[in-house]
Each structure stands twice: as structure tokens, then as C-alpha cells.
Coordinates of C-alpha atoms and ligand atoms in Angstrom, one line a residue:
M1 CA 2.4 -15.2 14.6
A2 CA 3.7 -12.4 16.8
V3 CA 2.4 -8.9 16.7
P4 CA 3.9 -7.1 13.6
T5 CA 6.2 -4.1 13.8
I6 CA 5.3 -1.5 11.2
R7 CA 8.2 0.7 10.1
S8 CA 9.6 2.6 7.1
A9 CA 11.4 0.6 4.5
L10 CA 15.2 0.6 4.8
P11 CA 17.9 0.0 2.1
A12 CA 18.4 -3.5 3.6
D13 CA 14.8 -4.4 2.8
E14 CA 15.4 -4.2 -1.0
A15 CA 15.6 -7.9 -1.8
T16 CA 12.5 -8.7 0.3
W17 CA 10.6 -5.8 -0.9
R18 CA 11.4 -6.8 -4.6
K19 CA 10.2 -10.3 -3.9
L20 CA 6.9 -9.1 -2.3
W21 CA 6.6 -6.5 -5.2
R22 CA 6.8 -9.4 -7.7
G23 CA 4.1 -11.2 -5.8
Y24 CA 1.9 -8.1 -5.8
C25 CA 2.4 -7.5 -9.6
D26 CA 1.6 -11.2 -10.2
F27 CA -1.6 -10.8 -8.1
Y28 CA -2.7 -8.0 -10.4
G29 CA -1.3 -9.8 -13.5
V30 CA 0.8 -6.8 -14.4
T31 CA 4.4 -6.6 -15.7
I32 CA 6.3 -3.6 -14.2
S33 CA 9.6 -3.1 -15.9
D34 CA 12.9 -3.4 -14.0
E35 CA 13.5 0.2 -14.7
I36 CA 10.2 1.3 -13.1
T37 CA 10.7 -1.1 -10.1
A38 CA 14.2 0.4 -9.5
R39 CA 12.8 3.9 -9.8
T40 CA 10.0 3.2 -7.3
W41 CA 12.4 1.7 -4.8
K42 CA 14.7 4.7 -5.2
R43 CA 11.8 7.0 -4.5
I44 CA 10.7 5.0 -1.5
L45 CA 14.2 5.6 0.1
D46 CA 14.3 9.2 -0.9
P47 CA 13.1 11.4 2.0
D48 CA 12.3 14.2 -0.4
S49 CA 10.0 12.0 -2.5
A50 CA 6.3 11.9 -2.0
V51 CA 6.4 8.1 -2.1
L52 CA 6.4 6.2 1.2
C53 CA 6.7 2.5 2.0
M54 CA 5.8 1.0 5.3
V55 CA 6.8 -2.6 5.9
A56 CA 5.3 -5.2 8.3
Q57 CA 7.9 -7.2 10.1
V58 CA 7.5 -10.2 12.4
D59 CA 10.5 -11.8 14.0
D60 CA 13.1 -10.0 11.8
Q61 CA 11.3 -11.0 8.7
V62 CA 9.3 -8.6 6.5
H63 CA 6.1 -10.1 5.2
G64 CA 4.2 -7.2 3.7
F65 CA 4.3 -3.6 2.5
A66 CA 2.1 -0.6 1.9
N67 CA 3.3 1.8 -0.8
C68 CA 1.7 5.3 -0.6
V69 CA 1.9 8.6 -2.3
V70 CA 1.2 11.8 -0.4
H71 CA -0.1 14.5 -2.6
E72 CA -1.9 17.9 -2.7
N73 CA -5.5 18.2 -3.5
T74 CA -8.0 20.8 -4.5
W75 CA -10.6 20.2 -1.8
E76 CA -8.6 20.8 1.3
S77 CA -5.5 22.7 2.2
Q78 CA -3.8 19.7 3.7
P79 CA -2.2 16.9 1.6
V80 CA -3.9 13.5 1.3
C81 CA -2.4 10.1 1.4
Y82 CA -3.1 7.6 -1.4
L83 CA -2.4 4.0 -0.4
E84 CA -1.4 2.7 -3.8
D85 CA -0.2 -0.8 -3.2
L86 CA -0.9 -3.1 -0.2
F87 CA 0.5 -6.7 -0.1
V88 CA 1.1 -9.4 2.4
S89 CA 2.8 -12.6 1.4
P90 CA 0.4 -15.5 1.1
S91 CA 2.0 -17.5 3.9
A92 CA 1.5 -14.6 6.4
R93 CA -2.1 -13.6 5.5
G94 CA -4.8 -13.7 8.1
H95 CA -2.5 -12.7 11.0
G96 CA -3.3 -9.0 11.2
L97 CA -0.5 -7.6 9.0
G98 CA -2.7 -5.9 6.5
T99 CA -4.8 -4.5 9.4
A100 CA -1.6 -3.2 11.2
L101 CA -0.4 -1.5 8.0
I102 CA -3.7 0.4 7.5
E103 CA -3.9 1.2 11.2
W104 CA -0.4 2.6 11.1
L105 CA -1.3 4.8 8.1
R106 CA -4.5 6.0 9.9
N107 CA -2.4 7.1 12.9
A108 CA 0.1 8.7 10.5
M109 CA -2.7 10.6 8.9
R110 CA -3.5 12.2 12.2
A111 CA 0.1 12.8 13.2
E112 CA 1.1 14.2 9.8
G113 CA -2.1 16.2 9.2
W114 CA -3.1 14.5 6.0
A115 CA -6.8 15.4 5.3
R116 CA -7.5 11.9 4.1
L117 CA -6.2 8.4 3.6
Y118 CA -7.8 6.7 0.7
W119 CA -7.4 3.7 -1.7
V120 CA -9.2 2.0 -4.5
T121 CA -9.7 -1.7 -5.0
R122 CA -11.5 -4.0 -7.5
G123 CA -15.2 -4.0 -6.7
D124 CA -15.3 -7.8 -6.9
D125 CA -12.3 -8.4 -4.7
Q126 CA -14.3 -9.8 -1.7
N127 CA -11.1 -10.8 0.2
S128 CA -9.5 -7.4 0.5
R129 CA -12.9 -5.7 0.8
R130 CA -13.7 -7.7 4.0
L131 CA -10.6 -6.1 5.5
Y132 CA -11.3 -2.6 4.1
D133 CA -14.9 -2.6 5.2
R134 CA -13.7 -2.7 8.8
F135 CA -12.1 0.7 8.3
A136 CA -14.5 2.6 6.2
Q137 CA -17.5 2.4 3.9
A138 CA -16.8 2.3 0.2
D139 CA -18.0 5.6 -1.2
G140 CA -19.4 4.4 -4.5
F141 CA -17.0 6.4 -6.7
V142 CA -16.1 4.5 -9.9
R143 CA -12.6 4.9 -11.5
Y144 CA -12.1 5.9 -15.1
V145 CA -8.7 5.6 -16.7
I146 CA -7.4 6.9 -20.1
R147 CA -4.0 5.5 -21.0
Q148 CA -1.4 7.0 -23.2
K149 CA -0.8 3.7 -24.8
Ligands
COA1 C1 -5.6 -8.0 1.3 C2 -4.4 -8.4 2.2 C3 -3.4 -7.2 2.1 C4 -4.8 -8.6 3.6 O1 -3.6 -8.8 4.4 P1 -3.7 -9.7 5.7 O2 -2.4 -9.5 6.5 O3 -4.1 -11.1 5.4 O4 -4.9 -9.0 6.5 P2 -5.3 -9.2 8.0 O5 -4.8 -10.5 8.5 O6 -5.0 -8.0 8.7 O7 -6.9 -9.3 7.9 C5 -7.4 -10.5 7.5 C6 -8.6 -10.2 6.7 O8 -8.3 -9.9 5.4 C7 -9.1 -10.6 4.6 N1 -8.2 -11.5 3.8 C8 -8.0 -11.3 2.5 N2 -7.3 -12.2 1.9 C9 -7.0 -13.1 2.9 C10 -6.2 -14.3 3.0 N3 -5.7 -14.8 1.9 N4 -6.1 -15.0 4.1 C11 -6.7 -14.5 5.2 N5 -7.5 -13.3 5.2 C12 -7.6 -12.6 4.1 C13 -10.1 -11.4 5.4 O9 -11.2 -10.5 5.4 C14 -9.6 -11.4 6.8 O10 -10.6 -11.1 7.7 P3 -11.1 -12.3 8.6 O11 -9.9 -12.6 9.5 O12 -12.2 -11.7 9.3 O13 -11.4 -13.5 7.7 C15 -3.7 -9.7 1.7 O14 -4.6 -10.7 1.6 C16 -3.1 -9.5 0.3 O15 -1.9 -9.1 0.1 N6 -3.8 -9.9 -0.8 C17 -3.3 -9.9 -2.1 C18 -3.1 -8.5 -2.6 C19 -4.2 -7.6 -2.4 O16 -5.4 -8.0 -2.5 N7 -3.9 -6.3 -2.1 C20 -4.9 -5.3 -2.0 C21 -5.3 -4.8 -3.3 S1 -6.2 -3.3 -3.2

């Protein structure tokens, strides 16, 4: 597989992004409503939104995405970037697309002046952790969540 191009998602990517998004939701066993999916896509395309989406393209075909939220924080004056969703289609895995997406974000962190790029993953997900361990050491924080419903 050729070297991937990493770029911002464009309106023409909608159908492919939605297909990959479904794969990502299936991976996590979650059902995200059509309304929320549409809202997320709308925010991705909105330059005034804090939501970003980078896609990994090889030979005119998009095979993966990284959805991020850039937000303020209380520990630094600069914003930080939360990599919320990362997905590469099963047939394209193991060819460096996930690596290229994270590398792109790490470069963007420096270029944009984000204080940090961070993400969370399941502690027992050895597949993705092998990739992540190449970039940083897990810091040992544990996530707690209280849901409204
Ligand atoms: C994790 C994921 C994004 C990696 O994408 P990728 O393009 O395959 O990653 P790369 O090719 O850059 O890196 C490959 C590394 O990822 C890991 N990896 C994870 N799943 C893999 C798979 N199915 N096939 C090959 N490598 C995989 C391996 O550690 C591999 O390292 P190795 O080459 O030393 O064996 C992708 O497997 C994926 O979308 N998985 C399902 C969703 C997911 O786990 N998202 C992250 C949740 S936090």
C-alpha cells in the first residue's frame, strides 16, 4: 500500500466517513443515532467548530479517520487536543495509516500550539496499545464516567 495522505475531511468524504464511522461504532458496540452522526459530521465541516476530522487517503480512497476535539484546559494557557475517535478499515490495517494519522496530529500540535495531544483507550486493547506505546507511555490515569441516563 502506498504512503497515505493525511488531510482534513471534505464534504465529498461524507459517504465514506459514514461507512467508516459505522465500523468504528460497531467496533465499540455502540449505537450512535442518525441525528448525532449528522450533527458530528456537520461540526467536522464547520471551521468554527472545535471538532476536527483528519482522513487517511491512499490512491483516492479514504481508509481511516481521526476525530478530535480541541478544547481549553485549566493546567495550561494553550488549548489541548483530544483524539476522540481513531479508525482504519480492517482491510487497510497494518499499513501505517493509524501511525500517519497520529504523526500528523503530533505535528499539528506543534504547529497550532496545542499544549498536549491525548487520548484514552481500553486498558485491555492490546492491538491499539501496541501502536500507541510507540508514541507515548500510558500515564496510568483511570477514567470514571457518570451518565445522565
Ligand atoms: C488501531 C488502529 C487505528 C491501527 O490502525 P493501523 O492503520 O492498522 O495502524 P498502523 O498500520 O499504523 O500500525 C500498525 C500497528 O497497529 C497495531 N494494530 C492494531 N490492530 C491491527 C490490525 N488489525 N492489523 C495490523 N496492525 C494492527 C499493531 O500494533 C501494529 O503494529 P505492528 O505493525 O508492529 O504489528 C486500527 O487497527 C483500528 O482502527 N482498530 C479498530 C478501532 C480501534 O481500535 N480504534 C482505536 C480505539 S482507541
